[in-house]
Short mmCIF file of C-alpha atoms and ligand atoms in Angstrom, two decimals:
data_model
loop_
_atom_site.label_atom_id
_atom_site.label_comp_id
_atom_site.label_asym_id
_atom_site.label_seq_id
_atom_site.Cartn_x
_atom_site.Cartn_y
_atom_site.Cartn_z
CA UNK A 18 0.00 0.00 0.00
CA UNK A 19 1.38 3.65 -0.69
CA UNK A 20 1.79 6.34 1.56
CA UNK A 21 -0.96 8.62 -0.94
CA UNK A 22 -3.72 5.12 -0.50
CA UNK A 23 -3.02 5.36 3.38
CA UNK A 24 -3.52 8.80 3.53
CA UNK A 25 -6.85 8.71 1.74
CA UNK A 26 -8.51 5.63 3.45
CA UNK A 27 -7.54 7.80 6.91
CA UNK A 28 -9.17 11.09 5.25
CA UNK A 29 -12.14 7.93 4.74
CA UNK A 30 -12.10 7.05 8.20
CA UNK A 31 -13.43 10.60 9.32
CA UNK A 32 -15.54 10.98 6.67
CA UNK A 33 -18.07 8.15 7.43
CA UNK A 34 -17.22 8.87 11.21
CA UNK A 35 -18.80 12.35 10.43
CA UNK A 36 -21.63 10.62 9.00
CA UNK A 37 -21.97 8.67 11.95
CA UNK A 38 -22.36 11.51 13.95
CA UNK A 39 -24.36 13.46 10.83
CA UNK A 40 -27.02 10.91 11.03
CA UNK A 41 -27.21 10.53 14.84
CA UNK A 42 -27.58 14.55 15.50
CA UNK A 43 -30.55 14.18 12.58
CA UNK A 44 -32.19 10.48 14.78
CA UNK A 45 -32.19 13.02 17.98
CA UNK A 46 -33.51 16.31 16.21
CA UNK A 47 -36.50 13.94 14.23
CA UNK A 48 -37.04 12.03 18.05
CA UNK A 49 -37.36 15.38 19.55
CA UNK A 50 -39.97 16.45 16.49
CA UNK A 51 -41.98 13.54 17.28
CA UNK A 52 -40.64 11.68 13.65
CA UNK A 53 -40.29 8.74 15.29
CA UNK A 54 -40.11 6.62 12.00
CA UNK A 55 -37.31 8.93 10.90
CA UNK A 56 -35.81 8.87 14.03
CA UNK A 57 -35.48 4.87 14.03
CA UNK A 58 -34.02 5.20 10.72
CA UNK A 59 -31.10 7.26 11.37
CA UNK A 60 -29.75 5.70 14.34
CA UNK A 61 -29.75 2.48 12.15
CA UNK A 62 -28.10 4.65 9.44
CA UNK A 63 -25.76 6.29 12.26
CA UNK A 64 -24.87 2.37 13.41
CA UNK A 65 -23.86 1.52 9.78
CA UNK A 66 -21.59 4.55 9.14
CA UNK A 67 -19.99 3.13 12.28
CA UNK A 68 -19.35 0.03 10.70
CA UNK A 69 -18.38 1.68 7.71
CA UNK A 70 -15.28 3.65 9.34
CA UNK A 71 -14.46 0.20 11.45
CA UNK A 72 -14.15 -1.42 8.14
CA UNK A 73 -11.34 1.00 6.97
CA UNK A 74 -10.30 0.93 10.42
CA UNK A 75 -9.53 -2.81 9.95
CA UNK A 76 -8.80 -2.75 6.67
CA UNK A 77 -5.61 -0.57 7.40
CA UNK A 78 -4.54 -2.46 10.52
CA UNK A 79 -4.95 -5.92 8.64
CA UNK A 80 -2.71 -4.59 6.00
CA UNK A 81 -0.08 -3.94 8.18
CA UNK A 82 -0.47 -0.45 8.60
CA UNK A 83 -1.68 1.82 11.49
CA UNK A 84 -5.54 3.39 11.42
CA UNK A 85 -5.35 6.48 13.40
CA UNK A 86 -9.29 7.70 14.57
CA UNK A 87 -9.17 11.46 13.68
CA UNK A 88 -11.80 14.07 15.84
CA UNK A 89 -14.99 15.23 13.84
CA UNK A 90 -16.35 18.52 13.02
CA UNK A 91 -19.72 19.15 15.24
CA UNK A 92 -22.52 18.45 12.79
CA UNK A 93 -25.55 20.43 12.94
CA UNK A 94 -28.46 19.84 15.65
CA UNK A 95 -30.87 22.03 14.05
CA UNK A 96 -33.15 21.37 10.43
CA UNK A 97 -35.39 23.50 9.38
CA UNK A 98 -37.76 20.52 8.47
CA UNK A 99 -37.71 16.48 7.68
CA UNK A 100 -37.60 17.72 3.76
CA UNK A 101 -33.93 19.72 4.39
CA UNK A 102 -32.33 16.99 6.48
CA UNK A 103 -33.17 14.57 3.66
CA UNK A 104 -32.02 17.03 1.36
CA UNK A 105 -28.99 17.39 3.81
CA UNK A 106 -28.27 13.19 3.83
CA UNK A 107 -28.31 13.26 -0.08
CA UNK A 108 -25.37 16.19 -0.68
CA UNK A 109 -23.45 14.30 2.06
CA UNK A 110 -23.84 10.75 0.61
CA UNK A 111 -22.95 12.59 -2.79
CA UNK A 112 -19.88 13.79 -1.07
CA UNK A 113 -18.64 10.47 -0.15
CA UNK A 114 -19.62 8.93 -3.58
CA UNK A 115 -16.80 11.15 -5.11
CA UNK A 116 -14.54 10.20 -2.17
CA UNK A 117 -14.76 6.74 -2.50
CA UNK A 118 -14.11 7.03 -6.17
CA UNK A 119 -11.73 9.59 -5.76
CA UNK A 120 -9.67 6.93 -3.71
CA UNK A 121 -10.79 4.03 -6.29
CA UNK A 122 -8.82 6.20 -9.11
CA UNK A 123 -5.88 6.74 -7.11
CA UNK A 124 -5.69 2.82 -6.29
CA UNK A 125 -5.29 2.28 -9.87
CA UNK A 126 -2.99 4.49 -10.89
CA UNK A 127 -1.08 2.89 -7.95
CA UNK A 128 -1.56 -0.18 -8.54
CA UNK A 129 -3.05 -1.09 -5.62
CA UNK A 130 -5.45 -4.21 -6.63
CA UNK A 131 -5.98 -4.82 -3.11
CA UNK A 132 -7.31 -1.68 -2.41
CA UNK A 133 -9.21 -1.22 -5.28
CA UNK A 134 -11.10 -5.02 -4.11
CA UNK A 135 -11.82 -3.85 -0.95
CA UNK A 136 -13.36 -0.44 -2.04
CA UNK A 137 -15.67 -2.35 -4.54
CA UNK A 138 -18.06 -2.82 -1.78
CA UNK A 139 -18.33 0.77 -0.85
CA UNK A 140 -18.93 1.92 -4.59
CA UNK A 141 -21.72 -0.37 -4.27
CA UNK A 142 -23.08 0.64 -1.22
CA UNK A 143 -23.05 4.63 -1.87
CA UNK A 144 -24.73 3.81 -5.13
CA UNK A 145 -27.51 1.99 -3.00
CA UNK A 146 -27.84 4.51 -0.12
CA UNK A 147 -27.83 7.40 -2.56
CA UNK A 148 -30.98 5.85 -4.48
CA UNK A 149 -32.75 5.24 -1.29
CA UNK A 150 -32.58 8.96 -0.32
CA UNK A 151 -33.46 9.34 -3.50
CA UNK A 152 -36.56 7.61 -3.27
CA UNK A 153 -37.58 9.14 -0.23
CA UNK A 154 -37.13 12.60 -1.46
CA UNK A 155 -39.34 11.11 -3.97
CA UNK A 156 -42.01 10.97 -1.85
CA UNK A 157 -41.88 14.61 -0.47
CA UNK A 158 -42.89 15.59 -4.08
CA UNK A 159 -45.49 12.69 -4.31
CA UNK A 160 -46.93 13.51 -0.95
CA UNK A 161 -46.09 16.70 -0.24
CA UNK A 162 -45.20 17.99 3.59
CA UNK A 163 -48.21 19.13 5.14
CA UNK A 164 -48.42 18.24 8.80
CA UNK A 165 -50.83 15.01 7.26
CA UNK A 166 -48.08 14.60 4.40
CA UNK A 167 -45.24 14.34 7.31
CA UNK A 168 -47.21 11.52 9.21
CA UNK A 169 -47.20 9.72 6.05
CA UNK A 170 -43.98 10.01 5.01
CA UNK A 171 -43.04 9.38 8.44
CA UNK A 172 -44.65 5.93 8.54
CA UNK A 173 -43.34 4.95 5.21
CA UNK A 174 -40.13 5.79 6.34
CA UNK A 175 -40.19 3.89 9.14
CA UNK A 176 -41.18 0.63 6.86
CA UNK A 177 -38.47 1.00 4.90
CA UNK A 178 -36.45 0.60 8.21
CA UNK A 179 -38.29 -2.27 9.17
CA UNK A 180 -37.34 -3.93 5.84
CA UNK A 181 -33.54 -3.09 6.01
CA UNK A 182 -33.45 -4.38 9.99
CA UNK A 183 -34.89 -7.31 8.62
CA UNK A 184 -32.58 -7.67 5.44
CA UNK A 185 -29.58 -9.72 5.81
CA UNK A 186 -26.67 -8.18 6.76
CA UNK A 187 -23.52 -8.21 4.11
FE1 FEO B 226 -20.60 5.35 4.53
FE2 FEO B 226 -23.09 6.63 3.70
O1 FEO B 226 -21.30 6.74 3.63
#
């Protein structure tokens, strides 16, 4: 592995710890608004951008090298509305789309096939999380997000949580 791969995947470790802490700010401000379907899903969402940093994490001391856990930036506590923090989870995700292939380029030109293999799964994964937010902005058009348009989303939200607790785990 080179020093520029190392560097990145550590820049990649406090990334997806920021979403961790991103998506748990946004569980407690939706719990505190009553969302309580929205609320489930981020701390689920917050959990698996845990995981996601542990995997680097691993991946770096498995390969012989040293992960070092960086601090994070203070996200933001306050949303103006469930509509903006969903807006909010889609720029981030798109954010760490063009990390991860940022990192997937420079593994190439490094020849780092290793690498490249283990980032596979995370190309795969942003392109899924990004089309769920996707679809749930989706339904703030569909529905719209009247205080009866919020409930609803709200509940269908909280199905599609149901369905990924319930789907098994990669
Ligand atoms: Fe691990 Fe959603 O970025």
């Amino acid at each position: 592995m080179t020093k520029k791969t190392i560097q990145a995947l550590q820049k990649q470790i406090g990334l997806e710890a920021y979403a961790s802490q991103l998506y748990l700010a946004m569980a407690s401000w939706c719990d505190s608004e009553g969302l309580a379907g929205a609320a489930a899903f981020f701390y689920r969402q917050s959990d698996e951008e845990r995981q996601h940093m542990l995997r680097i994490v691993h991946y770096l001391n498995d390969s012989d090298q040293h992960a070092e856990i960086p601090g994070v930036d203070p996200p933001p506590n306050q949303f103006e509305s469930l509509h903006e923090v969903f807006q909010q989870v889609l720029q981030h995700e798109q954010k760490v789309t063009k990390a991860i292939h940022q990192i997937v380029q420079l593994c190439m030109q490094e020849n780092d096939f290793t690498t490249w293999q283990f980032l596979q799964w995370f190309v795969d994964e942003q392109h899924e999380e990004e089309a769920l937010v996707r679809s749930i902005l989706d339904k703030f058009k569909l529905i719209g997000d009247s205080p009866q348009g919020l409930y609803l989303i709200d509940r269908e939200i909280d199905a599609i949580n149901q369905k990924l607790l319930n789907a098994p785990q990669q």
